[in-house]
Amino acid sequence: MALSIAQWRYCAWAAVRQGASVACQKAMPAEHIREAMYRELTRRAAALAAGRYGNCAFPPEHELPATALARGFANLWFDLGKDYWCAIADPALLRKSYIARTS
């Protein structure tokens, strides 16, 4: 599914929240909790991809990614800024960003 990093962060948050809810409701084996989390992750991702939740996303407070490789990608080789987190991966966006960076 074509989602931004920030949207995947939202889906992961919702899945963890669902897993915690299931674990608190009744004693279940870990595999059942993992399955509930997976179902929530895929359900949220599909709903976001279909546009049902609008633009639910969790972009981090700071634009700069944590790892050196991601920082190089987002800010050194390409001038992505907030698009690193909020834009759906698109080669055209990278070309445009690279051209703007090298011009």
PDB file of C-alpha atoms in Angstrom:
ATOM      1  CA  MET A   1       0.000   0.000   0.000  1.00  0.00           C
ATOM      2  CA  ALA A   2       1.254   3.448  -0.850  1.00  0.00           C
ATOM      3  CA  LEU A   3       1.442   5.342   2.437  1.00  0.00           C
ATOM      4  CA  SER A   4       3.855   7.909   3.786  1.00  0.00           C
ATOM      5  CA  ILE A   5       6.213   7.081   6.636  1.00  0.00           C
ATOM      6  CA  ALA A   6       4.096   9.229   8.962  1.00  0.00           C
ATOM      7  CA  GLN A   7       0.967   7.285   7.970  1.00  0.00           C
ATOM      8  CA  TRP A   8       2.718   3.964   8.644  1.00  0.00           C
ATOM      9  CA  ARG A   9       3.714   5.347  12.060  1.00  0.00           C
ATOM     10  CA  TYR A  10       0.014   6.048  12.714  1.00  0.00           C
ATOM     11  CA  CYS A  11      -0.937   2.500  11.666  1.00  0.00           C
ATOM     12  CA  ALA A  12       1.737   1.018  13.928  1.00  0.00           C
ATOM     13  CA  TRP A  13       0.527   3.143  16.853  1.00  0.00           C
ATOM     14  CA  ALA A  14      -3.060   1.968  16.297  1.00  0.00           C
ATOM     15  CA  ALA A  15      -1.928  -1.667  16.098  1.00  0.00           C
ATOM     16  CA  VAL A  16      -0.004  -1.444  19.370  1.00  0.00           C
ATOM     17  CA  ARG A  17      -2.972   0.237  21.034  1.00  0.00           C
ATOM     18  CA  GLN A  18      -5.235  -2.571  19.777  1.00  0.00           C
ATOM     19  CA  GLY A  19      -2.810  -5.200  21.063  1.00  0.00           C
ATOM     20  CA  ALA A  20      -2.758  -3.561  24.495  1.00  0.00           C
ATOM     21  CA  SER A  21      -6.543  -3.428  24.546  1.00  0.00           C
ATOM     22  CA  VAL A  22      -6.865  -7.110  23.640  1.00  0.00           C
ATOM     23  CA  ALA A  23      -4.246  -8.071  26.244  1.00  0.00           C
ATOM     24  CA  CYS A  24      -6.099  -6.139  28.962  1.00  0.00           C
ATOM     25  CA  GLN A  25      -9.535  -7.577  28.133  1.00  0.00           C
ATOM     26  CA  LYS A  26      -8.680 -11.220  28.791  1.00  0.00           C
ATOM     27  CA  ALA A  27      -5.736 -13.519  29.170  1.00  0.00           C
ATOM     28  CA  MET A  28      -4.733 -14.635  25.694  1.00  0.00           C
ATOM     29  CA  PRO A  29      -1.694 -16.311  24.205  1.00  0.00           C
ATOM     30  CA  ALA A  30       0.850 -13.928  22.695  1.00  0.00           C
ATOM     31  CA  GLU A  31       0.101 -15.254  19.193  1.00  0.00           C
ATOM     32  CA  HIS A  32      -3.535 -14.071  19.494  1.00  0.00           C
ATOM     33  CA  ILE A  33      -2.411 -10.617  20.563  1.00  0.00           C
ATOM     34  CA  ARG A  34       0.066 -10.452  17.665  1.00  0.00           C
ATOM     35  CA  GLU A  35      -2.693 -11.510  15.258  1.00  0.00           C
ATOM     36  CA  ALA A  36      -5.004  -8.789  16.607  1.00  0.00           C
ATOM     37  CA  MET A  37      -2.219  -6.244  16.120  1.00  0.00           C
ATOM     38  CA  TYR A  38      -1.577  -7.453  12.569  1.00  0.00           C
ATOM     39  CA  ARG A  39      -5.282  -7.260  11.703  1.00  0.00           C
ATOM     40  CA  GLU A  40      -5.464  -3.698  13.050  1.00  0.00           C
ATOM     41  CA  LEU A  41      -2.323  -2.677  11.172  1.00  0.00           C
ATOM     42  CA  THR A  42      -3.629  -3.994   7.856  1.00  0.00           C
ATOM     43  CA  ARG A  43      -7.137  -2.624   8.473  1.00  0.00           C
ATOM     44  CA  ARG A  44      -5.829   0.891   9.216  1.00  0.00           C
ATOM     45  CA  ALA A  45      -3.402   0.822   6.292  1.00  0.00           C
ATOM     46  CA  ALA A  46      -6.119  -0.239   3.860  1.00  0.00           C
ATOM     47  CA  ALA A  47      -8.495   2.418   5.192  1.00  0.00           C
ATOM     48  CA  LEU A  48      -5.834   5.128   4.869  1.00  0.00           C
ATOM     49  CA  ALA A  49      -4.929   4.001   1.354  1.00  0.00           C
ATOM     50  CA  ALA A  50      -8.632   4.179   0.413  1.00  0.00           C
ATOM     51  CA  GLY A  51      -8.927   7.680   1.911  1.00  0.00           C
ATOM     52  CA  ARG A  52     -11.373   6.686   4.652  1.00  0.00           C
ATOM     53  CA  TYR A  53      -9.419   8.285   7.507  1.00  0.00           C
ATOM     54  CA  GLY A  54      -8.434  11.467   5.727  1.00  0.00           C
ATOM     55  CA  ASN A  55      -4.768  12.118   6.290  1.00  0.00           C
ATOM     56  CA  CYS A  56      -4.164  10.491   9.686  1.00  0.00           C
ATOM     57  CA  ALA A  57      -0.431  10.507  10.235  1.00  0.00           C
ATOM     58  CA  PHE A  58       2.149  10.907  12.978  1.00  0.00           C
ATOM     59  CA  PRO A  59       5.006  12.979  11.604  1.00  0.00           C
ATOM     60  CA  PRO A  60       7.729  13.405  14.207  1.00  0.00           C
ATOM     61  CA  GLU A  61       8.253  16.768  15.869  1.00  0.00           C
ATOM     62  CA  HIS A  62      11.676  17.148  14.258  1.00  0.00           C
ATOM     63  CA  GLU A  63      12.048  16.873  10.486  1.00  0.00           C
ATOM     64  CA  LEU A  64      15.539  15.392  10.675  1.00  0.00           C
ATOM     65  CA  PRO A  65      15.521  11.566  10.641  1.00  0.00           C
ATOM     66  CA  ALA A  66      17.445   9.748  13.381  1.00  0.00           C
ATOM     67  CA  THR A  67      19.931   7.703  11.336  1.00  0.00           C
ATOM     68  CA  ALA A  68      22.845   9.018   9.305  1.00  0.00           C
ATOM     69  CA  LEU A  69      21.680   7.237   6.152  1.00  0.00           C
ATOM     70  CA  ALA A  70      18.156   8.651   6.433  1.00  0.00           C
ATOM     71  CA  ARG A  71      19.555  12.128   7.133  1.00  0.00           C
ATOM     72  CA  GLY A  72      21.719  11.917   4.046  1.00  0.00           C
ATOM     73  CA  PHE A  73      18.772  10.782   1.973  1.00  0.00           C
ATOM     74  CA  ALA A  74      16.332  13.393   3.305  1.00  0.00           C
ATOM     75  CA  ASN A  75      18.561  16.422   3.584  1.00  0.00           C
ATOM     76  CA  LEU A  76      21.945  15.897   1.927  1.00  0.00           C
ATOM     77  CA  TRP A  77      21.261  14.105  -1.347  1.00  0.00           C
ATOM     78  CA  PHE A  78      17.657  15.268  -1.690  1.00  0.00           C
ATOM     79  CA  ASP A  79      16.016  18.335  -0.216  1.00  0.00           C
ATOM     80  CA  LEU A  80      12.929  16.561   1.115  1.00  0.00           C
ATOM     81  CA  GLY A  81      12.435  18.208   4.495  1.00  0.00           C
ATOM     82  CA  LYS A  82       8.971  17.344   5.831  1.00  0.00           C
ATOM     83  CA  ASP A  83       8.167  15.448   2.606  1.00  0.00           C
ATOM     84  CA  TYR A  84      10.486  12.688   3.874  1.00  0.00           C
ATOM     85  CA  TRP A  85       7.835  11.888   6.486  1.00  0.00           C
ATOM     86  CA  CYS A  86       4.608  13.090   4.881  1.00  0.00           C
ATOM     87  CA  ALA A  87       4.841  12.385   1.143  1.00  0.00           C
ATOM     88  CA  ILE A  88       4.188   9.026  -0.445  1.00  0.00           C
ATOM     89  CA  ALA A  89       7.323   7.623  -2.052  1.00  0.00           C
ATOM     90  CA  ASP A  90       7.416   8.850  -5.639  1.00  0.00           C
ATOM     91  CA  PRO A  91      10.379   8.899  -8.057  1.00  0.00           C
ATOM     92  CA  ALA A  92       9.086  12.161  -9.541  1.00  0.00           C
ATOM     93  CA  LEU A  93       9.329  13.843  -6.126  1.00  0.00           C
ATOM     94  CA  LEU A  94      12.923  12.643  -5.782  1.00  0.00           C
ATOM     95  CA  ARG A  95      13.844  13.894  -9.266  1.00  0.00           C
ATOM     96  CA  LYS A  96      12.267  17.287  -8.583  1.00  0.00           C
ATOM     97  CA  SER A  97      14.015  17.526  -5.211  1.00  0.00           C
ATOM     98  CA  TYR A  98      17.381  16.463  -6.665  1.00  0.00           C
ATOM     99  CA  ILE A  99      17.138  18.932  -9.519  1.00  0.00           C
ATOM    100  CA  ALA A 100      16.242  21.726  -7.101  1.00  0.00           C
ATOM    101  CA  ARG A 101      19.192  20.718  -4.883  1.00  0.00           C
ATOM    102  CA  THR A 102      21.732  20.694  -7.740  1.00  0.00           C
ATOM    103  CA  SER A 103      20.503  23.792  -9.576  1.00  0.00           C
TER     104      SER A 103
END
